[in-house]
Tab-separated table of C-alpha atoms in Angstrom:
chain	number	residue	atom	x	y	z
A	1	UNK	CA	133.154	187.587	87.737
A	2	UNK	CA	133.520	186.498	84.137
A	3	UNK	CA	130.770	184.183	84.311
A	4	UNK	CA	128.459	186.517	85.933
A	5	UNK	CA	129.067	189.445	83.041
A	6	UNK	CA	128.573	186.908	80.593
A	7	UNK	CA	125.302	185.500	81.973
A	8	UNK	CA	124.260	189.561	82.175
A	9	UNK	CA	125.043	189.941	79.005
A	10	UNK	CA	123.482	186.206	76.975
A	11	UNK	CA	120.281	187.308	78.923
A	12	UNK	CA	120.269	190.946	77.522
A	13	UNK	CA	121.293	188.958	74.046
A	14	UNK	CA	118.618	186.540	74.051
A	15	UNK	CA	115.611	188.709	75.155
A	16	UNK	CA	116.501	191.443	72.589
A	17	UNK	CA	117.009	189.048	69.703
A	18	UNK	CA	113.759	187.680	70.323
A	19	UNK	CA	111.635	191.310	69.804
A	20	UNK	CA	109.771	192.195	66.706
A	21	UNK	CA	112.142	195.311	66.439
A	22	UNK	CA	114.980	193.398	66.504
A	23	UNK	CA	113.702	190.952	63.531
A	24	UNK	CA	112.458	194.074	61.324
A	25	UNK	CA	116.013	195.800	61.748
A	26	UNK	CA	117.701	192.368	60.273
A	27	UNK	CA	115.087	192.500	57.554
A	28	UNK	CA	115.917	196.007	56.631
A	29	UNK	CA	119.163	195.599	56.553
A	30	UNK	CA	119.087	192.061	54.276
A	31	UNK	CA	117.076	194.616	52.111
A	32	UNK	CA	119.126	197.232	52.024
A	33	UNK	CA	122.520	194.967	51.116
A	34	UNK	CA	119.587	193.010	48.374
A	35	UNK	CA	118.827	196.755	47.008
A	36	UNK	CA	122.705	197.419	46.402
A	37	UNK	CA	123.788	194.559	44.772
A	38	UNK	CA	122.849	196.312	41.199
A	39	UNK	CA	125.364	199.195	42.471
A	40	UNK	CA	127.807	196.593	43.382
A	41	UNK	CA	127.424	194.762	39.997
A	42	UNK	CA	126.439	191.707	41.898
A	43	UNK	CA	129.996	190.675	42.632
A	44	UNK	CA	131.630	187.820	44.543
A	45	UNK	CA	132.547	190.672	47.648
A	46	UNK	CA	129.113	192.166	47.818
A	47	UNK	CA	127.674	188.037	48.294
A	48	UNK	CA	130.692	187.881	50.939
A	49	UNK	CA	129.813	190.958	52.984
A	50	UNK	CA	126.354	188.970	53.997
A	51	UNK	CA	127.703	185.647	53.717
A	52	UNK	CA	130.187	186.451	56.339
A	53	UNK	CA	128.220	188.560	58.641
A	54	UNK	CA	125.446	186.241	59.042
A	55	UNK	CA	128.007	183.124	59.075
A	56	UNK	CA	129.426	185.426	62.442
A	57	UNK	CA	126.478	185.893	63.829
A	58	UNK	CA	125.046	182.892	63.567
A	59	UNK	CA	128.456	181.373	65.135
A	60	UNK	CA	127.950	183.774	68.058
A	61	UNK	CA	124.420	183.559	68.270
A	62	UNK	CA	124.765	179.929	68.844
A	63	UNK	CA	126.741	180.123	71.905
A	64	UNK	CA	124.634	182.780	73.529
A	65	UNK	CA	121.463	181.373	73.196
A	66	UNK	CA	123.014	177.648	74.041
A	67	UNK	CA	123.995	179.959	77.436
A	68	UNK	CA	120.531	180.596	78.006
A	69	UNK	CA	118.643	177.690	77.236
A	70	UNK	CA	121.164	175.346	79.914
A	71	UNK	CA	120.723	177.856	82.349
A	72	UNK	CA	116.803	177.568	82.179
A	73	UNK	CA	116.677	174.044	81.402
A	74	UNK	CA	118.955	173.983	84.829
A	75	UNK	CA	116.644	176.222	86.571
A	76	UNK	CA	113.381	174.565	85.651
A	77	UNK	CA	115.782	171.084	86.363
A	78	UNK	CA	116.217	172.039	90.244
A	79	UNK	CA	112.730	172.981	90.425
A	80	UNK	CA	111.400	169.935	89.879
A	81	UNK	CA	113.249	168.349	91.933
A	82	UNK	CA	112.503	170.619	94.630
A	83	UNK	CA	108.848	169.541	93.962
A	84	UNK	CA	109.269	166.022	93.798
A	85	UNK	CA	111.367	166.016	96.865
A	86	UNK	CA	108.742	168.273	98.679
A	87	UNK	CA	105.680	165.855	97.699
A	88	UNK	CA	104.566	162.266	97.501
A	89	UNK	CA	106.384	161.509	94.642
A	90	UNK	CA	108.912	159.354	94.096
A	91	UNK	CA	112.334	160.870	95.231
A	92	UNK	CA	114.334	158.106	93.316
A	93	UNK	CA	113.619	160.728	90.369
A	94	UNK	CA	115.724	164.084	91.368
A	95	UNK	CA	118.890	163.871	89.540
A	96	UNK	CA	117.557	161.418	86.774
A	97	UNK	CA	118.673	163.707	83.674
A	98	UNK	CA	122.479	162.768	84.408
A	99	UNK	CA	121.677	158.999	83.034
A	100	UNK	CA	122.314	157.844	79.733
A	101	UNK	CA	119.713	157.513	77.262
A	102	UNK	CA	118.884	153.887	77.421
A	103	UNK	CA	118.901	154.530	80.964
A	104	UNK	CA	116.148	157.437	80.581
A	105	UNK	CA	114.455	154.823	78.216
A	106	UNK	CA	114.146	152.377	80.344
A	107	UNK	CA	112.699	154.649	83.367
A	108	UNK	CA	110.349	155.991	80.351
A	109	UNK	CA	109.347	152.542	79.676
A	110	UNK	CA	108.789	151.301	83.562
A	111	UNK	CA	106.322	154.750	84.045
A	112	UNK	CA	104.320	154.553	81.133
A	113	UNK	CA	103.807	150.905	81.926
A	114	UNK	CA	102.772	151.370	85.391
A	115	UNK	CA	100.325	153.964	84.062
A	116	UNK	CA	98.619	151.680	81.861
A	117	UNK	CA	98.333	149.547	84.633
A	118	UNK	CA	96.804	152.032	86.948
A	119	UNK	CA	94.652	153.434	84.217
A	120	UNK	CA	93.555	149.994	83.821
A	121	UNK	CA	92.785	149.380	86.903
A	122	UNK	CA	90.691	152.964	87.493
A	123	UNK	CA	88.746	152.123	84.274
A	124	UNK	CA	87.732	148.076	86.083
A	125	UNK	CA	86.834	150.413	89.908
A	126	UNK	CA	85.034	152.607	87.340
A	127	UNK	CA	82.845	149.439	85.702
A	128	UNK	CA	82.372	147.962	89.361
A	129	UNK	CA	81.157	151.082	90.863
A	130	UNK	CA	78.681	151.576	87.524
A	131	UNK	CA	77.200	147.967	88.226
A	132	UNK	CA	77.560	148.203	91.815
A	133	UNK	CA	75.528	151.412	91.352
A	134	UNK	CA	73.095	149.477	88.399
A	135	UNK	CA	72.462	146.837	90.958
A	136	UNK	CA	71.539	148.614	93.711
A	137	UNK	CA	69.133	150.969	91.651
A	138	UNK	CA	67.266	147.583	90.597
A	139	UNK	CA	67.599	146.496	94.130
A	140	UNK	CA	65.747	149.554	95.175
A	141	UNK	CA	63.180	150.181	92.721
């Protein structure tokens, strides 16, 4: 129930911080606490109102939008494993973002190697087929 109200609530969070009204309002009011400092003389609790509100803020901020992101990155996660699973891909992949690091490396390293290989090997069909296709062209002319 918690959970649920909270995930209601990081989502309503998240997509309002991101609008232009929302930035403009922060702006106005950093301008309007920079336009009273000369009635405040400057002092050590005016720099303290902001320091601490945006220290807060930021704190908070951090949580909610950390909220959001896992639940997308979670979402988008289980959809490609869904597709992955559902086509001719390699199944030995859904799950792979629990590994370690060096693990992930090491996958990283085995796919891009494998696709150097097979680009390799397209670009030699590719120079065949362009002889193959030269030859024949003298062949018939």
């Amino acid at each position: 129930m918690i959970s649920k109200y909270f995930t209601s609530f990081s989502n309503w969070v998240a997509q309002v911080s991101g609008r232009p009204t929302t930035f403009a309002l922060s702006l106005s009011i950093i301008l309007l606490w920079a336009l009273s400092g000369p009635l405040f003389g400057f002092s050590d609790t005016w720099q303290l109102v902001v320091n601490t509100g945006t220290t807060i803020v930021t704190f908070l901020m951090v949580f909610l939008i950390q909220n959001t992101q896992n639940r997308d990155g979670a979402a988008i996660q289980a959809k490609l494993d869904e597709l992955i699973r559902a086509s001719a891909a390699q199944n030995v992949f859904i799950g792979i973002e629990h590994l370690t690091q060096e693990e992930l490396d090491e996958i990283r390293a085995k796919c891009e190697a494998k696709a150097k290989a097979e680009s390799a090997a397209n670009q030699a069909e590719v120079q065949a087929n362009r002889k193959a296709a030269r030859a024949a062209e003298r062949a018939t002319s």
